Amino acid sequence: MKKTTKKKSPRTGKVFLTATHHSDLTWKWGYSYYAEIRAKQFDQVAKWFEQYPEFHFHVEQAETLRVYFEQFPKKRAAFLKAYKRGNLTLTGGNSIPDLNMCCGESFIRNLQRGQRYYRDTFGAYTEIANLNDAFGMNFQIPQLLAQAGYKYLSPGRCANAPEEVVQARTFIWRGAGESAVTTFSNHYGIDHGSKNQSLPVCRVLSECMVKSQTDIRDSKRTGDIFALYNDEAGLFCDSLFSVNKEISKTKGRYKVEFGSLTEYCSRINEKKLLSYEGEFNPTFTGCYTTRIGVKQAIRQAENMLFAAELLGAGMRNGVDLDEAWHQLEQASFHDASCGCHHDAANVEVMQKLKFAKSAALKALKKSAPKGTTILNPSKSSGKRLVELDSDANIKIEGATMQRAGKSIFMVKDLAGAGVTPVATKKAAVPSGKKLKTSAFDTKDYAVDFSSPTPKIIDKRNRKNIFPKEGFGEIYFRHDTGSMWTEKFAHHWYGHEVQTECVESITDGPVFYEAVTAGEVLPETKPSNDGSKYSYWDAFKELRFRKIWRFYKELDYFTLKLQLHWQGDATKVFIAFPTLLDAANATATYDTPMGSTVRQPYFEVPIRVESTIKMLTPISYASAKGDWPALHWVDYCDKSVGLGVANSGTPGHQLVGGSVYVSLIRSGTSTADGGMKPQPGSFDNGDHEYEFAFRTHKSGDLQSASDLGEVLNRKPILLEKSGKNKIPSARSFLSCLPKNVMVSSLRDCSEGVILRLYENEGKNATVRLKSSLGEITVSESNLLEENWRSCPASFSLSPYQIKTVKIMPA
């Protein structure tokens, strides 16, 4: 008789149940009120460490512990004891920032601060990153985390993730080069009351707790289970332990028990995991525009801190901007930078950004050399536009200058990433003279303002990509969405309901300037032909003023846009249409520590339907057209392209041959967290925006990247009493390839620390030259420890990030 063997049941693993508080630094309330909430939560956690030896807890952000220990230093011992015993797991950086609208260097400082706090407080770094709730994640996250010592990631919102990634829950997220991070999410959550209302069948709190633990016990899964008990602003429920004891009396496939998140991660078998490359975007696209002033102030603070550190490094005048970066980091928290917070919280966010900018200004003054110099934070040398906020008649020798309003403009040859001494004298600076015609020419563009939207002809390329009308047209539409996500209720309105006229056209030594002004017409009753202007009750007023400048010595032109808005339930944006071959065009967006090619996904015209990339169905609930961009976007077909730079307006769409930039959102719907938008989020009042435009040959992505630096890393006039200390122009850093960008250059005790990244997805060779003269070079990861010698010439692979220390030989 043939012997039969009993079929083995699938292998079960171990349950790792751990608790955490997703602690917002700010959101519904301000920073200090959330600290009070966390104090009560951490008090309970400390008590449970003693009362329940089996209890495991993990911290998402170092900042939460730092504040708590500063408030209650005696509580630190309980957490240290739990950590040594293995009941406390440390995860994350210092906080969880927005990962799309804040620069890569800001995220790096965040990771450094968090890792160093864990090391100094608990004696070790953590290998587990935590980006819980971050609104999408850019493609450089794996490399950034790997270089900061992380192996594992509890991710933010994996927007637009393929279905196989969603189902797997644990996967290898691969980044540039050989970088990778093992990404995992919880399989089950402990529920203590979310199903007790607004459902056909409801459970009381205790029943929810029983059901969630029973589901884990009887799970049909195989392998280990990560179960999470999470609460944001409340306390944990004590019934967690009594329920656990009771359900354990019935044998199931799994034993529900607490476990260390560190041990769970160490048991993951990476060889069996699927791999994913790319980003997780877009989601909550309304966040790219809600409270636009926060985004603009973040960008200003980032760029000012960059300039202050660069000057301090070049002059070897060590400036301590650590607390300024800390304040910027707190303002870059995902629920702060997104703009989806209450008015009182917004005041505190803006105060932190004001602190960061003020600290940068003080550092610039401290490091400024004696005499009058111009700091050029951009890496590129050559002719640069310098804007001086001055009512005085100050003439800089050897510079073409022009007054416009309260500012003086000049074009001057400047050293890249360095300082250029200048001689000044008191003299009248001429303003532009009124032009008798509506048309004018620069060496690069022919322009006609016979109508308010300019007719531009590109003289730099054989193909002209500017249309006859509509370049710079203001649009608006009914948006009944929340602060997070748009919900459009009507088609776009544009010039057909506006009046706009040319106020002036002037010709000056530096630029031609054309100023137009317009407004949206008030609602009208139906006319004889049946036409009317009919908006929505929440729309009150929209006025605008455009200041176009076409430079005589520079190959780009700019637009300063001023808006006055009253109302709500509206989205306002501006369009820059082109004659590009949209069906064969490539859209590239500036993203943290790199650039990303993206396709349109929403409201794509049927004539270019072939360009669409469909998102996953669930993604369309929170994504309505925009993609996030930092400093620039580029739209290019097979013959010509257009780079468009911005200074703090992240929401962009490159679709159908046009570039659309979102300017204002006034969401009114109550959404996530039950938050009703408060009046400040409607952004009523005056706003100002800056854009720069440059045409280029196909494939010249550097034209757009450089334009982003032109608009954001502007030259700064420095004045300090005394004779000029610098006899001639000095670049602190030179000879970098065009596709290599400077993330930071700052002073250290032995020399300077430089961080670079490749920006275009190409190989690059760097040959370092520094104002330090003969140099020696060493390299490290992002934690900037364990430096090892490296040559002054080295290669960068596509999108590689590299940190080096440059020291005098």
mmCIF file of N, CA and C in Angstrom, residues 330-425:
data_model
loop_
_atom_site.group_PDB
_atom_site.id
_atom_site.type_symbol
_atom_site.label_atom_id
_atom_site.label_comp_id
_atom_site.label_asym_id
_atom_site.label_seq_id
_atom_site.Cartn_x
_atom_site.Cartn_y
_atom_site.Cartn_z
ATOM 1 N N GLN A 330 11.718 72.576 10.593
ATOM 2 C CA GLN A 330 10.419 72.482 11.246
ATOM 3 C C GLN A 330 9.312 73.101 10.387
ATOM 4 N N ALA A 331 9.653 74.166 9.663
ATOM 5 C CA ALA A 331 8.683 74.771 8.750
ATOM 6 C C ALA A 331 8.467 73.923 7.506
ATOM 7 N N SER A 332 9.399 73.011 7.226
ATOM 8 C CA SER A 332 9.295 72.127 6.064
ATOM 9 C C SER A 332 8.600 70.822 6.407
ATOM 10 N N PHE A 333 8.159 70.675 7.649
ATOM 11 C CA PHE A 333 7.388 69.502 8.051
ATOM 12 C C PHE A 333 6.225 69.334 7.082
ATOM 13 N N HIS A 334 5.864 68.085 6.778
ATOM 14 C CA HIS A 334 4.929 67.860 5.670
ATOM 15 C C HIS A 334 3.571 68.533 5.881
ATOM 16 N N ASP A 335 3.095 68.614 7.124
ATOM 17 C CA ASP A 335 1.821 69.277 7.369
ATOM 18 C C ASP A 335 1.974 70.785 7.529
ATOM 19 N N ALA A 336 3.195 71.289 7.403
ATOM 20 C CA ALA A 336 3.431 72.729 7.429
ATOM 21 C C ALA A 336 3.663 73.264 6.023
ATOM 22 N N SER A 337 4.624 72.659 5.318
ATOM 23 C CA SER A 337 4.961 73.144 3.974
ATOM 24 C C SER A 337 3.810 72.955 2.993
ATOM 25 N N CYS A 338 2.956 71.968 3.225
ATOM 26 C CA CYS A 338 1.844 71.728 2.304
ATOM 27 C C CYS A 338 0.791 72.827 2.383
ATOM 28 N N GLY A 339 0.816 73.631 3.446
ATOM 29 C CA GLY A 339 -0.154 74.715 3.576
ATOM 30 C C GLY A 339 -1.492 74.291 4.142
ATOM 31 N N CYS A 340 -1.636 73.005 4.477
ATOM 32 C CA CYS A 340 -2.933 72.485 4.919
ATOM 33 C C CYS A 340 -3.028 72.494 6.433
ATOM 34 N N HIS A 341 -2.968 73.683 7.007
ATOM 35 C CA HIS A 341 -3.010 73.816 8.450
ATOM 36 C C HIS A 341 -3.839 75.049 8.802
ATOM 37 N N HIS A 342 -4.093 75.200 10.077
ATOM 38 C CA HIS A 342 -4.926 76.311 10.537
ATOM 39 C C HIS A 342 -4.150 77.624 10.566
ATOM 40 N N ASP A 343 -4.888 78.736 10.678
ATOM 41 C CA ASP A 343 -4.284 80.061 10.585
ATOM 42 C C ASP A 343 -3.263 80.318 11.685
ATOM 43 N N ALA A 344 -3.589 79.940 12.924
ATOM 44 C CA ALA A 344 -2.653 80.175 14.029
ATOM 45 C C ALA A 344 -1.359 79.393 13.817
ATOM 46 N N ALA A 345 -1.484 78.174 13.323
ATOM 47 C CA ALA A 345 -0.296 77.366 13.027
ATOM 48 C C ALA A 345 0.521 78.018 11.913
ATOM 49 N N ASN A 346 -0.158 78.613 10.944
ATOM 50 C CA ASN A 346 0.550 79.242 9.831
ATOM 51 C C ASN A 346 1.410 80.412 10.308
ATOM 52 N N VAL A 347 0.923 81.156 11.288
ATOM 53 C CA VAL A 347 1.707 82.262 11.844
ATOM 54 C C VAL A 347 3.029 81.731 12.400
ATOM 55 N N GLU A 348 2.981 80.605 13.101
ATOM 56 C CA GLU A 348 4.193 80.030 13.690
ATOM 57 C C GLU A 348 5.132 79.491 12.608
ATOM 58 N N VAL A 349 4.567 78.894 11.573
ATOM 59 C CA VAL A 349 5.391 78.399 10.461
ATOM 60 C C VAL A 349 6.160 79.550 9.826
ATOM 61 N N MET A 350 5.460 80.645 9.546
ATOM 62 C CA MET A 350 6.099 81.790 8.906
ATOM 63 C C MET A 350 7.131 82.438 9.818
ATOM 64 N N GLN A 351 6.913 82.400 11.129
ATOM 65 C CA GLN A 351 7.900 82.938 12.072
ATOM 66 C C GLN A 351 9.203 82.148 12.005
ATOM 67 N N LYS A 352 9.108 80.846 11.865
ATOM 68 C CA LYS A 352 10.313 80.015 11.772
ATOM 69 C C LYS A 352 11.070 80.323 10.482
ATOM 70 N N LEU A 353 10.339 80.549 9.408
ATOM 71 C CA LEU A 353 10.993 80.888 8.146
ATOM 72 C C LEU A 353 11.623 82.274 8.217
ATOM 73 N N LYS A 354 10.973 83.178 8.907
ATOM 74 C CA LYS A 354 11.547 84.510 9.106
ATOM 75 C C LYS A 354 12.847 84.419 9.896
ATOM 76 N N PHE A 355 12.871 83.553 10.915
ATOM 77 C CA PHE A 355 14.087 83.355 11.704
ATOM 78 C C PHE A 355 15.218 82.849 10.817
ATOM 79 N N ALA A 356 14.929 81.860 9.958
ATOM 80 C CA ALA A 356 15.961 81.289 9.096
ATOM 81 C C ALA A 356 16.525 82.332 8.143
ATOM 82 N N LYS A 357 15.649 83.144 7.558
ATOM 83 C CA LYS A 357 16.111 84.179 6.618
ATOM 84 C C LYS A 357 16.909 85.255 7.339
ATOM 85 N N SER A 358 16.467 85.626 8.527
ATOM 86 C CA SER A 358 17.179 86.646 9.302
ATOM 87 C C SER A 358 18.571 86.153 9.689
ATOM 88 N N ALA A 359 18.668 84.895 10.086
ATOM 89 C CA ALA A 359 19.971 84.327 10.448
ATOM 90 C C ALA A 359 20.907 84.309 9.248
ATOM 91 N N ALA A 360 20.375 84.001 8.078
ATOM 92 C CA ALA A 360 21.197 83.995 6.865
ATOM 93 C C ALA A 360 21.717 85.394 6.551
ATOM 94 N N LEU A 361 20.865 86.406 6.702
ATOM 95 C CA LEU A 361 21.292 87.793 6.451
ATOM 96 C C LEU A 361 22.410 88.211 7.404
ATOM 97 N N LYS A 362 22.284 87.859 8.669
ATOM 98 C CA LYS A 362 23.320 88.193 9.646
ATOM 99 C C LYS A 362 24.635 87.506 9.295
ATOM 100 N N ALA A 363 24.550 86.254 8.842
ATOM 101 C CA ALA A 363 25.755 85.512 8.476
ATOM 102 C C ALA A 363 26.423 86.132 7.250
ATOM 103 N N LEU A 364 25.621 86.585 6.293
ATOM 104 C CA LEU A 364 26.176 87.242 5.106
ATOM 105 C C LEU A 364 26.939 88.509 5.492
ATOM 106 N N LYS A 365 26.358 89.281 6.393
ATOM 107 C CA LYS A 365 27.021 90.514 6.837
ATOM 108 C C LYS A 365 28.316 90.195 7.582
ATOM 109 N N LYS A 366 28.293 89.142 8.392
ATOM 110 C CA LYS A 366 29.477 88.765 9.156
ATOM 111 C C LYS A 366 30.617 88.321 8.242
ATOM 112 N N SER A 367 30.296 87.564 7.209
ATOM 113 C CA SER A 367 31.334 86.996 6.345
ATOM 114 C C SER A 367 31.752 87.909 5.214
ATOM 115 N N ALA A 368 31.027 88.991 5.007
ATOM 116 C CA ALA A 368 31.330 89.874 3.878
ATOM 117 C C ALA A 368 32.743 90.440 3.991
ATOM 118 N N PRO A 369 33.496 90.426 2.907
ATOM 119 C CA PRO A 369 34.828 91.055 2.929
ATOM 120 C C PRO A 369 34.700 92.568 3.001
ATOM 121 N N LYS A 370 35.748 93.223 3.436
ATOM 122 C CA LYS A 370 35.722 94.686 3.508
ATOM 123 C C LYS A 370 35.607 95.278 2.109
ATOM 124 N N GLY A 371 34.970 96.429 2.061
ATOM 125 C CA GLY A 371 34.760 97.065 0.772
ATOM 126 C C GLY A 371 33.409 96.687 0.212
ATOM 127 N N THR A 372 33.258 96.907 -1.081
ATOM 128 C CA THR A 372 32.006 96.582 -1.769
ATOM 129 C C THR A 372 32.258 95.431 -2.735
ATOM 130 N N THR A 373 31.531 94.355 -2.558
ATOM 131 C CA THR A 373 31.678 93.173 -3.408
ATOM 132 C C THR A 373 30.300 92.658 -3.781
ATOM 133 N N ILE A 374 30.264 91.812 -4.802
ATOM 134 C CA ILE A 374 29.022 91.137 -5.190
ATOM 135 C C ILE A 374 29.246 89.637 -5.066
ATOM 136 N N LEU A 375 28.416 88.995 -4.259
ATOM 137 C CA LEU A 375 28.444 87.540 -4.120
ATOM 138 C C LEU A 375 27.547 86.930 -5.184
ATOM 139 N N ASN A 376 28.107 86.003 -5.959
ATOM 140 C CA ASN A 376 27.325 85.254 -6.941
ATOM 141 C C ASN A 376 27.201 83.815 -6.447
ATOM 142 N N PRO A 377 26.062 83.433 -5.854
ATOM 143 C CA PRO A 377 25.922 82.067 -5.342
ATOM 144 C C PRO A 377 25.842 81.011 -6.435
ATOM 145 N N SER A 378 25.497 81.420 -7.657
ATOM 146 C CA SER A 378 25.419 80.472 -8.766
ATOM 147 C C SER A 378 26.803 79.984 -9.143
ATOM 148 N N LYS A 379 26.905 78.732 -9.576
ATOM 149 C CA LYS A 379 28.215 78.166 -9.901
ATOM 150 C C LYS A 379 28.795 78.756 -11.185
ATOM 151 N N SER A 380 27.957 79.360 -12.035
ATOM 152 C CA SER A 380 28.391 79.802 -13.356
ATOM 153 C C SER A 380 28.951 81.221 -13.327
ATOM 154 N N SER A 381 30.100 81.411 -13.970
ATOM 155 C CA SER A 381 30.677 82.739 -14.136
ATOM 156 C C SER A 381 30.106 83.385 -15.398
ATOM 157 N N GLY A 382 30.265 84.701 -15.494
ATOM 158 C CA GLY A 382 29.817 85.406 -16.690
ATOM 159 C C GLY A 382 28.866 86.528 -16.349
ATOM 160 N N LYS A 383 28.161 87.006 -17.356
ATOM 161 C CA LYS A 383 27.250 88.129 -17.167
ATOM 162 C C LYS A 383 26.037 87.696 -16.346
ATOM 163 N N ARG A 384 25.789 88.446 -15.289
ATOM 164 C CA ARG A 384 24.663 88.148 -14.414
ATOM 165 C C ARG A 384 23.885 89.424 -14.128
ATOM 166 N N LEU A 385 22.578 89.261 -13.975
ATOM 167 C CA LEU A 385 21.721 90.377 -13.612
ATOM 168 C C LEU A 385 21.777 90.558 -12.098
ATOM 169 N N VAL A 386 22.038 91.803 -11.680
ATOM 170 C CA VAL A 386 22.093 92.137 -10.252
ATOM 171 C C VAL A 386 21.004 93.162 -9.981
ATOM 172 N N GLU A 387 20.179 92.877 -8.968
ATOM 173 C CA GLU A 387 19.111 93.804 -8.578
ATOM 174 C C GLU A 387 19.412 94.355 -7.196
ATOM 175 N N LEU A 388 19.420 95.680 -7.085
ATOM 176 C CA LEU A 388 19.696 96.350 -5.821
ATOM 177 C C LEU A 388 18.435 97.055 -5.354
ATOM 178 N N ASP A 389 18.034 96.782 -4.132
ATOM 179 C CA ASP A 389 16.904 97.503 -3.545
ATOM 180 C C ASP A 389 17.431 98.798 -2.955
ATOM 181 N N SER A 390 17.329 99.871 -3.722
ATOM 182 C CA SER A 390 17.947 101.117 -3.272
ATOM 183 C C SER A 390 17.244 102.315 -3.898
ATOM 184 N N ASP A 391 17.036 103.336 -3.068
ATOM 185 C CA ASP A 391 16.532 104.612 -3.565
ATOM 186 C C ASP A 391 17.672 105.563 -3.910
ATOM 187 N N ALA A 392 18.875 105.197 -3.487
ATOM 188 C CA ALA A 392 20.023 106.086 -3.675
ATOM 189 C C ALA A 392 20.542 106.008 -5.107
ATOM 190 N N ASN A 393 21.215 107.055 -5.519
ATOM 191 C CA ASN A 393 21.869 107.073 -6.820
ATOM 192 C C ASN A 393 23.284 106.535 -6.648
ATOM 193 N N ILE A 394 23.450 105.238 -6.814
ATOM 194 C CA ILE A 394 24.747 104.579 -6.671
ATOM 195 C C ILE A 394 25.125 103.965 -8.008
ATOM 196 N N LYS A 395 26.273 104.340 -8.503
ATOM 197 C CA LYS A 395 26.749 103.831 -9.786
ATOM 198 C C LYS A 395 27.926 102.890 -9.539
ATOM 199 N N ILE A 396 27.891 101.725 -10.132
ATOM 200 C CA ILE A 396 28.995 100.768 -10.043
ATOM 201 C C ILE A 396 29.792 100.848 -11.336
ATOM 202 N N GLU A 397 31.056 101.117 -11.193
ATOM 203 C CA GLU A 397 31.907 101.320 -12.363
ATOM 204 C C GLU A 397 32.005 100.042 -13.197
ATOM 205 N N GLY A 398 31.920 100.218 -14.502
ATOM 206 C CA GLY A 398 32.049 99.090 -15.417
ATOM 207 C C GLY A 398 30.792 98.277 -15.595
ATOM 208 N N ALA A 399 29.672 98.770 -15.072
ATOM 209 C CA ALA A 399 28.414 98.028 -15.173
ATOM 210 C C ALA A 399 27.358 98.862 -15.873
ATOM 211 N N THR A 400 26.590 98.225 -16.738
ATOM 212 C CA THR A 400 25.434 98.864 -17.348
ATOM 213 C C THR A 400 24.309 98.845 -16.334
ATOM 214 N N MET A 401 23.688 100.016 -16.064
ATOM 215 C CA MET A 401 22.720 100.097 -14.973
ATOM 216 C C MET A 401 21.448 100.792 -15.423
ATOM 217 N N GLN A 402 20.350 100.456 -14.734
ATOM 218 C CA GLN A 402 19.050 101.022 -15.069
ATOM 219 C C GLN A 402 18.166 101.015 -13.823
ATOM 220 N N ARG A 403 17.445 102.110 -13.624
ATOM 221 C CA ARG A 403 16.516 102.188 -12.509
ATOM 222 C C ARG A 403 15.116 101.823 -12.990
ATOM 223 N N ALA A 404 14.407 101.048 -12.157
ATOM 224 C CA ALA A 404 13.003 100.736 -12.424
ATOM 225 C C ALA A 404 12.296 100.672 -11.078
ATOM 226 N N GLY A 405 11.427 101.643 -10.828
ATOM 227 C CA GLY A 405 10.776 101.717 -9.530
ATOM 228 C C GLY A 405 11.798 102.032 -8.453
ATOM 229 N N LYS A 406 11.776 101.265 -7.361
ATOM 230 C CA LYS A 406 12.714 101.474 -6.274
ATOM 231 C C LYS A 406 13.958 100.598 -6.398
ATOM 232 N N SER A 407 14.089 99.890 -7.488
ATOM 233 C CA SER A 407 15.234 99.000 -7.676
ATOM 234 C C SER A 407 16.166 99.529 -8.750
ATOM 235 N N ILE A 408 17.422 99.157 -8.591
ATOM 236 C CA ILE A 408 18.428 99.434 -9.619
ATOM 237 C C ILE A 408 18.914 98.095 -10.154
ATOM 238 N N PHE A 409 18.972 97.994 -11.478
ATOM 239 C CA PHE A 409 19.398 96.761 -12.126
ATOM 240 C C PHE A 409 20.693 97.013 -12.889
ATOM 241 N N MET A 410 21.531 95.989 -12.916
ATOM 242 C CA MET A 410 22.739 96.093 -13.732
ATOM 243 C C MET A 410 23.132 94.709 -14.216
ATOM 244 N N VAL A 411 23.874 94.679 -15.297
ATOM 245 C CA VAL A 411 24.469 93.442 -15.812
ATOM 246 C C VAL A 411 25.968 93.549 -15.603
ATOM 247 N N LYS A 412 26.540 92.559 -14.948
ATOM 248 C CA LYS A 412 27.950 92.611 -14.569
ATOM 249 C C LYS A 412 28.573 91.242 -14.717
ATOM 250 N N ASP A 413 29.819 91.193 -15.203
ATOM 251 C CA ASP A 413 30.584 89.944 -15.224
ATOM 252 C C ASP A 413 30.945 89.568 -13.792
ATOM 253 N N LEU A 414 30.538 88.372 -13.378
ATOM 254 C CA LEU A 414 30.769 87.940 -12.007
ATOM 255 C C LEU A 414 31.454 86.582 -11.972
ATOM 256 N N ALA A 415 32.267 86.394 -10.943
ATOM 257 C CA ALA A 415 32.865 85.083 -10.712
ATOM 258 C C ALA A 415 31.785 84.127 -10.218
ATOM 259 N N GLY A 416 31.792 82.907 -10.734
ATOM 260 C CA GLY A 416 30.818 81.917 -10.297
ATOM 261 C C GLY A 416 31.148 81.384 -8.917
ATOM 262 N N ALA A 417 30.122 81.171 -8.091
ATOM 263 C CA ALA A 417 30.296 80.660 -6.731
ATOM 264 C C ALA A 417 31.409 81.418 -6.026
ATOM 265 N N GLY A 418 31.319 82.741 -6.085
ATOM 266 C CA GLY A 418 32.390 83.541 -5.517
ATOM 267 C C GLY A 418 32.015 85.001 -5.391
ATOM 268 N N VAL A 419 33.030 85.827 -5.169
ATOM 269 C CA VAL A 419 32.819 87.255 -4.970
ATOM 270 C C VAL A 419 33.604 88.054 -5.998
ATOM 271 N N THR A 420 33.038 89.181 -6.369
ATOM 272 C CA THR A 420 33.657 90.094 -7.321
ATOM 273 C C THR A 420 33.692 91.490 -6.704
ATOM 274 N N PRO A 421 34.882 92.091 -6.532
ATOM 275 C CA PRO A 421 34.949 93.445 -5.972
ATOM 276 C C PRO A 421 34.467 94.467 -6.997
ATOM 277 N N VAL A 422 33.817 95.524 -6.525
ATOM 278 C CA VAL A 422 33.343 96.574 -7.419
ATOM 279 C C VAL A 422 33.651 97.927 -6.796
ATOM 280 N N ALA A 423 33.793 98.917 -7.650
ATOM 281 C CA ALA A 423 33.998 100.294 -7.199
ATOM 282 C C ALA A 423 32.707 101.070 -7.412
ATOM 283 N N THR A 424 32.295 101.857 -6.426
ATOM 284 C CA THR A 424 31.042 102.602 -6.512
ATOM 285 C C THR A 424 31.294 104.106 -6.445
ATOM 286 N N LYS A 425 30.354 104.836 -6.968
ATOM 287 C CA LYS A 425 30.384 106.291 -6.864
ATOM 288 C C LYS A 425 28.944 106.804 -6.919
#
